[in-house]
Amino acid sequence: GQQVMQIPQYQHVQEGEDFTTYCNSSTTLSNIQWYKQRPGGHPVFLIQLVKSGEVKKQKRLTFQFGEAKKNSSLHITATQTTDVGTYFCAGTKRSQGNLIFGKGTKLSVKP
Amino acid sequence: GAVVSQHPSRVICKSGTSVKIECRSLDFQATTMFWYRQFPKQSLMLMATSNEGSKATYEQGVEKDKFLINHASLTLSTLTVTSAHPEDSSFYICSARELKRQETQYFGPGTRLLVL
């Protein structure tokens, strides 16, 4: 079945360092979404990417969708302690299909 | 923005009892709601898709007779864990897809279930 792989599983950074998490699908995706889940919290929608090669920015966060629509990345510039949490990518094969979540990347930031 | 609530937030029950979890979309109509399960340090696993006015669609390996889902209105879906056992202890999260914005799911705060 369709799988969404996400790496790394864990990332420990010093505050101020950059962070990147990568998401890869075994099949072409209709769209990909990114979520952030704080410890003890629930996933919060960050962004959706739909177009091939799309790049979107939210302040220090940069999201990319690959040309083949099979991979995506989330890059955080100059991490802050407030960035701590688990970042999940989730893709759909059809435009209104179910989300298939990656396993997430848990980010910890040392002050 | 769109808000989804879940009730209760935490529940502790004895083995063999049934637990009902409610998921409500507070300020929008949700034709589709999703129920996920998340084990500690794991990703979200889709259990079932709930469509208003019709039977839920369950993912492979999810027992429909154990996890009863009802989506009676455009703002409410319920998940009932019947005859709960300790292995059912988990974090259950619902999400709702807005009628007018089919590409986005809004997640509820989750329900932590502990079965003793």
PDB file of C-alpha atoms in Angstrom:
ATOM      1  CA  GLY A   1       0.000   0.000   0.000  1.00  0.00           C
ATOM      2  CA  GLN A   2       0.899   3.625  -0.124  1.00  0.00           C
ATOM      3  CA  GLN A   3       3.600   4.601   2.337  1.00  0.00           C
ATOM      4  CA  VAL A   4       4.965   7.897   3.465  1.00  0.00           C
ATOM      5  CA  MET A   5       8.460   7.735   4.906  1.00  0.00           C
ATOM      6  CA  GLN A   6       9.848  10.519   7.044  1.00  0.00           C
ATOM      7  CA  ILE A   7      13.403  11.080   8.257  1.00  0.00           C
ATOM      8  CA  PRO A   8      15.039  11.625  10.603  1.00  0.00           C
ATOM      9  CA  GLN A   9      13.018  10.179  13.448  1.00  0.00           C
ATOM     10  CA  TYR A  10      14.716  12.433  15.977  1.00  0.00           C
ATOM     11  CA  GLN A  11      16.746  15.606  15.702  1.00  0.00           C
ATOM     12  CA  HIS A  12      18.504  17.414  18.506  1.00  0.00           C
ATOM     13  CA  VAL A  13      19.798  20.873  17.723  1.00  0.00           C
ATOM     14  CA  GLN A  14      21.292  23.799  19.535  1.00  0.00           C
ATOM     15  CA  GLU A  15      19.122  26.873  19.548  1.00  0.00           C
ATOM     16  CA  GLY A  16      19.966  28.937  16.496  1.00  0.00           C
ATOM     17  CA  GLU A  17      20.885  25.966  14.328  1.00  0.00           C
ATOM     18  CA  ASP A  18      18.859  25.005  11.295  1.00  0.00           C
ATOM     19  CA  PHE A  19      16.643  21.917  11.066  1.00  0.00           C
ATOM     20  CA  THR A  20      15.287  19.930   8.142  1.00  0.00           C
ATOM     21  CA  THR A  21      12.918  16.977   7.964  1.00  0.00           C
ATOM     22  CA  TYR A  22      12.314  15.002   4.791  1.00  0.00           C
ATOM     23  CA  CYS A  23       9.284  13.152   3.581  1.00  0.00           C
ATOM     24  CA  ASN A  24       9.184  10.594   0.755  1.00  0.00           C
ATOM     25  CA  SER A  25       6.286   8.752  -0.803  1.00  0.00           C
ATOM     26  CA  SER A  26       6.348   5.529  -2.753  1.00  0.00           C
ATOM     27  CA  THR A  27       3.726   6.947  -5.103  1.00  0.00           C
ATOM     28  CA  THR A  28       2.896  10.311  -6.610  1.00  0.00           C
ATOM     29  CA  LEU A  29       0.882  12.478  -4.271  1.00  0.00           C
ATOM     30  CA  SER A  30      -1.963  14.814  -5.007  1.00  0.00           C
ATOM     31  CA  ASN A  31      -0.902  17.072  -2.186  1.00  0.00           C
ATOM     32  CA  ILE A  32       1.144  17.011   0.967  1.00  0.00           C
ATOM     33  CA  GLN A  33       0.418  18.615   4.290  1.00  0.00           C
ATOM     34  CA  TRP A  34       2.589  19.378   7.275  1.00  0.00           C
ATOM     35  CA  TYR A  35       1.512  19.297  10.888  1.00  0.00           C
ATOM     36  CA  LYS A  36       3.173  20.154  14.187  1.00  0.00           C
ATOM     37  CA  GLN A  37       2.348  18.346  17.389  1.00  0.00           C
ATOM     38  CA  ARG A  38       3.622  19.784  20.633  1.00  0.00           C
ATOM     39  CA  PRO A  39       4.310  17.365  23.509  1.00  0.00           C
ATOM     40  CA  GLY A  40       0.990  16.339  24.989  1.00  0.00           C
ATOM     41  CA  GLY A  41      -0.923  18.173  22.269  1.00  0.00           C
ATOM     42  CA  HIS A  42      -2.686  17.378  19.060  1.00  0.00           C
ATOM     43  CA  PRO A  43      -1.539  17.897  15.475  1.00  0.00           C
ATOM     44  CA  VAL A  44      -1.910  21.418  14.197  1.00  0.00           C
ATOM     45  CA  PHE A  45      -2.101  22.098  10.491  1.00  0.00           C
ATOM     46  CA  LEU A  46       0.817  24.133   9.181  1.00  0.00           C
ATOM     47  CA  ILE A  47       0.536  24.172   5.420  1.00  0.00           C
ATOM     48  CA  GLN A  48      -0.505  22.336   2.286  1.00  0.00           C
ATOM     49  CA  LEU A  49       1.509  22.010  -0.910  1.00  0.00           C
ATOM     50  CA  VAL A  50      -0.228  21.075  -4.135  1.00  0.00           C
ATOM     51  CA  LYS A  51       1.871  22.089  -7.106  1.00  0.00           C
ATOM     52  CA  SER A  52       4.947  20.340  -8.434  1.00  0.00           C
ATOM     53  CA  GLY A  53       8.088  22.146  -7.252  1.00  0.00           C
ATOM     54  CA  GLU A  54       6.088  24.415  -4.964  1.00  0.00           C
ATOM     55  CA  VAL A  55       7.906  26.344  -2.264  1.00  0.00           C
ATOM     56  CA  LYS A  56       6.115  28.127   0.550  1.00  0.00           C
ATOM     57  CA  LYS A  57       7.466  30.099   3.468  1.00  0.00           C
ATOM     58  CA  GLN A  58       6.064  30.864   6.873  1.00  0.00           C
ATOM     59  CA  LYS A  59       8.499  33.136   8.704  1.00  0.00           C
ATOM     60  CA  ARG A  60      11.436  30.831   9.518  1.00  0.00           C
ATOM     61  CA  LEU A  61       9.778  27.739   8.015  1.00  0.00           C
ATOM     62  CA  THR A  62      10.293  26.792   4.373  1.00  0.00           C
ATOM     63  CA  PHE A  63       8.262  24.012   2.801  1.00  0.00           C
ATOM     64  CA  GLN A  64       9.079  22.369  -0.514  1.00  0.00           C
ATOM     65  CA  PHE A  65       7.219  19.901  -2.709  1.00  0.00           C
ATOM     66  CA  GLY A  66       9.332  17.926  -5.154  1.00  0.00           C
ATOM     67  CA  GLU A  67       9.038  18.150  -8.900  1.00  0.00           C
ATOM     68  CA  ALA A  68       7.770  14.579  -9.087  1.00  0.00           C
ATOM     69  CA  LYS A  69       5.354  15.205  -6.201  1.00  0.00           C
ATOM     70  CA  LYS A  70       6.821  12.282  -4.315  1.00  0.00           C
ATOM     71  CA  ASN A  71       8.899  14.108  -1.745  1.00  0.00           C
ATOM     72  CA  SER A  72       8.737  17.129   0.465  1.00  0.00           C
ATOM     73  CA  SER A  73      10.811  18.899   3.052  1.00  0.00           C
ATOM     74  CA  LEU A  74      10.374  21.284   5.930  1.00  0.00           C
ATOM     75  CA  HIS A  75      13.306  23.513   6.825  1.00  0.00           C
ATOM     76  CA  ILE A  76      13.458  25.680   9.917  1.00  0.00           C
ATOM     77  CA  THR A  77      16.037  28.438   9.982  1.00  0.00           C
ATOM     78  CA  ALA A  78      17.613  29.459  13.281  1.00  0.00           C
ATOM     79  CA  THR A  79      15.560  27.198  15.527  1.00  0.00           C
ATOM     80  CA  GLN A  80      14.047  28.494  18.729  1.00  0.00           C
ATOM     81  CA  THR A  81      12.887  26.606  21.810  1.00  0.00           C
ATOM     82  CA  THR A  82       9.313  27.243  20.723  1.00  0.00           C
ATOM     83  CA  ASP A  83       9.952  25.047  17.681  1.00  0.00           C
ATOM     84  CA  VAL A  84      10.093  21.953  19.884  1.00  0.00           C
ATOM     85  CA  GLY A  85       7.627  19.259  18.889  1.00  0.00           C
ATOM     86  CA  THR A  86       7.022  16.517  16.379  1.00  0.00           C
ATOM     87  CA  TYR A  87       6.587  17.478  12.757  1.00  0.00           C
ATOM     88  CA  PHE A  88       4.468  15.194  10.628  1.00  0.00           C
ATOM     89  CA  CYS A  89       4.053  15.162   6.899  1.00  0.00           C
ATOM     90  CA  ALA A  90       0.874  13.677   5.498  1.00  0.00           C
ATOM     91  CA  GLY A  91       0.082  12.998   1.888  1.00  0.00           C
ATOM     92  CA  THR A  92      -2.978  12.161  -0.126  1.00  0.00           C
ATOM     93  CA  LYS A  93      -3.034  10.238  -3.346  1.00  0.00           C
ATOM     94  CA  ARG A  94      -6.317  11.752  -4.499  1.00  0.00           C
ATOM     95  CA  SER A  95      -7.371  15.365  -4.157  1.00  0.00           C
ATOM     96  CA  GLN A  96      -9.810  14.563  -1.351  1.00  0.00           C
ATOM     97  CA  GLY A  97      -8.353  11.288  -0.256  1.00  0.00           C
ATOM     98  CA  ASN A  98      -7.411  10.188   3.215  1.00  0.00           C
ATOM     99  CA  LEU A  99      -4.224  11.486   4.740  1.00  0.00           C
ATOM    100  CA  ILE A 100      -1.368   9.039   5.101  1.00  0.00           C
ATOM    101  CA  PHE A 101       0.918  10.254   7.851  1.00  0.00           C
ATOM    102  CA  GLY A 102       4.651   9.862   8.062  1.00  0.00           C
ATOM    103  CA  LYS A 103       6.074   8.692  11.380  1.00  0.00           C
ATOM    104  CA  GLY A 104       7.133  12.205  12.267  1.00  0.00           C
ATOM    105  CA  THR A 105      10.366  13.886  13.229  1.00  0.00           C
ATOM    106  CA  LYS A 106      10.736  14.829  16.856  1.00  0.00           C
ATOM    107  CA  LEU A 107      12.685  18.043  17.236  1.00  0.00           C
ATOM    108  CA  SER A 108      14.324  19.043  20.478  1.00  0.00           C
ATOM    109  CA  VAL A 109      16.090  22.374  20.833  1.00  0.00           C
ATOM    110  CA  LYS A 110      18.720  22.976  23.451  1.00  0.00           C
ATOM    111  CA  PRO A 111      18.817  26.577  24.697  1.00  0.00           C
TER     112      PRO A 111
ATOM    113  CA  GLY B   1     -10.228  29.462  12.308  1.00  0.00           C
ATOM    114  CA  ALA B   2     -12.025  26.153  12.327  1.00  0.00           C
ATOM    115  CA  VAL B   3     -12.315  24.554  15.766  1.00  0.00           C
ATOM    116  CA  VAL B   4     -12.851  20.918  16.597  1.00  0.00           C
ATOM    117  CA  SER B   5     -13.589  19.805  20.126  1.00  0.00           C
ATOM    118  CA  GLN B   6     -13.400  16.385  21.701  1.00  0.00           C
ATOM    119  CA  HIS B   7     -14.982  15.114  24.850  1.00  0.00           C
ATOM    120  CA  PRO B   8     -13.838  13.778  27.197  1.00  0.00           C
ATOM    121  CA  SER B   9     -10.195  14.798  27.119  1.00  0.00           C
ATOM    122  CA  ARG B  10      -9.224  11.972  29.444  1.00  0.00           C
ATOM    123  CA  VAL B  11     -11.038   8.867  30.558  1.00  0.00           C
ATOM    124  CA  ILE B  12     -10.117   5.987  32.808  1.00  0.00           C
ATOM    125  CA  CYS B  13     -12.344   2.960  32.747  1.00  0.00           C
ATOM    126  CA  LYS B  14     -12.449  -0.622  33.880  1.00  0.00           C
ATOM    127  CA  SER B  15     -11.838  -3.469  31.496  1.00  0.00           C
ATOM    128  CA  GLY B  16     -15.045  -4.626  29.872  1.00  0.00           C
ATOM    129  CA  THR B  17     -16.839  -1.308  29.940  1.00  0.00           C
ATOM    130  CA  SER B  18     -17.674   0.856  26.931  1.00  0.00           C
ATOM    131  CA  VAL B  19     -16.452   4.382  26.390  1.00  0.00           C
ATOM    132  CA  LYS B  20     -17.962   6.992  24.103  1.00  0.00           C
ATOM    133  CA  ILE B  21     -15.872   9.809  22.668  1.00  0.00           C
ATOM    134  CA  GLU B  22     -17.483  12.807  21.000  1.00  0.00           C
ATOM    135  CA  CYS B  23     -16.002  14.903  18.235  1.00  0.00           C
ATOM    136  CA  ARG B  24     -17.634  18.200  17.341  1.00  0.00           C
ATOM    137  CA  SER B  25     -16.918  20.807  14.729  1.00  0.00           C
ATOM    138  CA  LEU B  26     -17.789  24.032  16.495  1.00  0.00           C
ATOM    139  CA  ASP B  27     -17.918  26.653  13.803  1.00  0.00           C
ATOM    140  CA  PHE B  28     -18.189  24.776  10.523  1.00  0.00           C
ATOM    141  CA  GLN B  29     -20.003  21.904   8.904  1.00  0.00           C
ATOM    142  CA  ALA B  30     -18.019  18.719   8.498  1.00  0.00           C
ATOM    143  CA  THR B  31     -19.320  16.210   6.005  1.00  0.00           C
ATOM    144  CA  THR B  32     -16.394  13.956   6.799  1.00  0.00           C
ATOM    145  CA  MET B  33     -14.719  13.215  10.089  1.00  0.00           C
ATOM    146  CA  PHE B  34     -11.766  10.962  10.683  1.00  0.00           C
ATOM    147  CA  TRP B  35     -10.786   8.945  13.706  1.00  0.00           C
ATOM    148  CA  TYR B  36      -7.126   8.306  14.418  1.00  0.00           C
ATOM    149  CA  ARG B  37      -5.276   6.409  17.059  1.00  0.00           C
ATOM    150  CA  GLN B  38      -1.847   7.373  18.272  1.00  0.00           C
ATOM    151  CA  PHE B  39       0.349   5.247  20.498  1.00  0.00           C
ATOM    152  CA  PRO B  40       3.126   6.906  22.526  1.00  0.00           C
ATOM    153  CA  LYS B  41       5.889   8.235  20.294  1.00  0.00           C
ATOM    154  CA  GLN B  42       4.119   6.861  17.234  1.00  0.00           C
ATOM    155  CA  SER B  43       2.449   8.421  14.260  1.00  0.00           C
ATOM    156  CA  LEU B  44      -1.260   8.803  13.707  1.00  0.00           C
ATOM    157  CA  MET B  45      -2.976   5.724  12.382  1.00  0.00           C
ATOM    158  CA  LEU B  46      -6.252   6.228  10.604  1.00  0.00           C
ATOM    159  CA  MET B  47      -8.927   4.001  12.076  1.00  0.00           C
ATOM    160  CA  ALA B  48     -11.994   5.002  10.117  1.00  0.00           C
ATOM    161  CA  THR B  49     -13.590   7.646   7.984  1.00  0.00           C
ATOM    162  CA  SER B  50     -16.985   8.855   9.081  1.00  0.00           C
ATOM    163  CA  ASN B  51     -19.391  10.392   6.599  1.00  0.00           C
ATOM    164  CA  GLU B  52     -22.503  12.181   7.761  1.00  0.00           C
ATOM    165  CA  GLY B  53     -25.596  10.057   7.310  1.00  0.00           C
ATOM    166  CA  SER B  54     -23.807   6.929   6.145  1.00  0.00           C
ATOM    167  CA  LYS B  55     -21.814   4.054   7.533  1.00  0.00           C
ATOM    168  CA  ALA B  56     -18.211   4.611   8.461  1.00  0.00           C
ATOM    169  CA  THR B  57     -15.419   3.194   6.365  1.00  0.00           C
ATOM    170  CA  TYR B  58     -12.942   1.267   8.481  1.00  0.00           C
ATOM    171  CA  GLU B  59      -9.276   0.761   7.739  1.00  0.00           C
ATOM    172  CA  GLN B  60      -7.912  -2.727   7.415  1.00  0.00           C
ATOM    173  CA  GLY B  61      -7.410  -4.383  10.780  1.00  0.00           C
ATOM    174  CA  VAL B  62      -9.845  -2.141  12.674  1.00  0.00           C
ATOM    175  CA  GLU B  63     -12.784  -4.040  14.147  1.00  0.00           C
ATOM    176  CA  LYS B  64     -15.980  -2.209  13.283  1.00  0.00           C
ATOM    177  CA  ASP B  65     -17.932  -4.017  15.992  1.00  0.00           C
ATOM    178  CA  LYS B  66     -15.460  -2.924  18.615  1.00  0.00           C
ATOM    179  CA  PHE B  67     -15.059   0.672  17.486  1.00  0.00           C
ATOM    180  CA  LEU B  68     -18.563   1.907  16.749  1.00  0.00           C
ATOM    181  CA  ILE B  69     -18.745   5.161  14.847  1.00  0.00           C
ATOM    182  CA  ASN B  70     -21.807   7.311  14.417  1.00  0.00           C
ATOM    183  CA  HIS B  71     -21.946  10.529  12.400  1.00  0.00           C
ATOM    184  CA  ALA B  72     -25.498  11.684  12.925  1.00  0.00           C
ATOM    185  CA  SER B  73     -25.071  15.325  12.024  1.00  0.00           C
ATOM    186  CA  LEU B  74     -22.742  17.664  10.178  1.00  0.00           C
ATOM    187  CA  THR B  75     -21.123  18.728  13.436  1.00  0.00           C
ATOM    188  CA  LEU B  76     -20.938  15.566  15.523  1.00  0.00           C
ATOM    189  CA  SER B  77     -19.303  12.180  15.249  1.00  0.00           C
ATOM    190  CA  THR B  78     -18.941   9.690  18.070  1.00  0.00           C
ATOM    191  CA  LEU B  79     -16.560   6.801  18.596  1.00  0.00           C
ATOM    192  CA  THR B  80     -17.581   4.122  21.073  1.00  0.00           C
ATOM    193  CA  VAL B  81     -14.956   1.680  22.244  1.00  0.00           C
ATOM    194  CA  THR B  82     -16.983  -1.346  23.265  1.00  0.00           C
ATOM    195  CA  SER B  83     -15.842  -3.824  25.895  1.00  0.00           C
ATOM    196  CA  ALA B  84     -12.587  -1.952  26.325  1.00  0.00           C
ATOM    197  CA  HIS B  85      -9.428  -3.824  27.231  1.00  0.00           C
ATOM    198  CA  PRO B  86      -6.046  -2.528  28.421  1.00  0.00           C
ATOM    199  CA  GLU B  87      -4.629  -2.852  24.917  1.00  0.00           C
ATOM    200  CA  ASP B  88      -7.210  -0.284  23.783  1.00  0.00           C
ATOM    201  CA  SER B  89      -5.490   2.321  25.942  1.00  0.00           C
ATOM    202  CA  SER B  90      -4.303   4.995  23.563  1.00  0.00           C
ATOM    203  CA  PHE B  91      -4.689   8.569  22.390  1.00  0.00           C
ATOM    204  CA  TYR B  92      -7.697   8.890  20.128  1.00  0.00           C
ATOM    205  CA  ILE B  93      -7.846  11.927  17.875  1.00  0.00           C
ATOM    206  CA  CYS B  94     -10.593  13.016  15.545  1.00  0.00           C
ATOM    207  CA  SER B  95     -10.354  15.413  12.659  1.00  0.00           C
ATOM    208  CA  ALA B  96     -12.960  17.099  10.553  1.00  0.00           C
ATOM    209  CA  ARG B  97     -12.930  18.212   6.978  1.00  0.00           C
ATOM    210  CA  GLU B  98     -14.822  21.372   6.253  1.00  0.00           C
ATOM    211  CA  LEU B  99     -17.496  21.181   3.565  1.00  0.00           C
ATOM    212  CA  LYS B 100     -16.134  24.236   1.792  1.00  0.00           C
ATOM    213  CA  ARG B 101     -12.443  23.429   2.235  1.00  0.00           C
ATOM    214  CA  GLN B 102     -12.059  19.799   1.396  1.00  0.00           C
ATOM    215  CA  GLU B 103      -8.281  19.856   1.368  1.00  0.00           C
ATOM    216  CA  THR B 104      -7.763  20.675   5.048  1.00  0.00           C
ATOM    217  CA  GLN B 105      -8.413  18.596   8.128  1.00  0.00           C
ATOM    218  CA  TYR B 106      -8.770  20.222  11.517  1.00  0.00           C
ATOM    219  CA  PHE B 107      -7.814  18.084  14.455  1.00  0.00           C
ATOM    220  CA  GLY B 108      -9.484  17.853  17.822  1.00  0.00           C
ATOM    221  CA  PRO B 109      -7.438  17.969  21.022  1.00  0.00           C
ATOM    222  CA  GLY B 110      -7.585  14.217  21.455  1.00  0.00           C
ATOM    223  CA  THR B 111      -8.864  11.848  24.131  1.00  0.00           C
ATOM    224  CA  ARG B 112      -6.509   9.849  26.300  1.00  0.00           C
ATOM    225  CA  LEU B 113      -8.082   6.525  27.172  1.00  0.00           C
ATOM    226  CA  LEU B 114      -6.698   4.349  29.936  1.00  0.00           C
ATOM    227  CA  VAL B 115      -8.299   0.968  30.463  1.00  0.00           C
ATOM    228  CA  LEU B 116      -7.452  -0.695  33.760  1.00  0.00           C
TER     229      LEU B 116
END
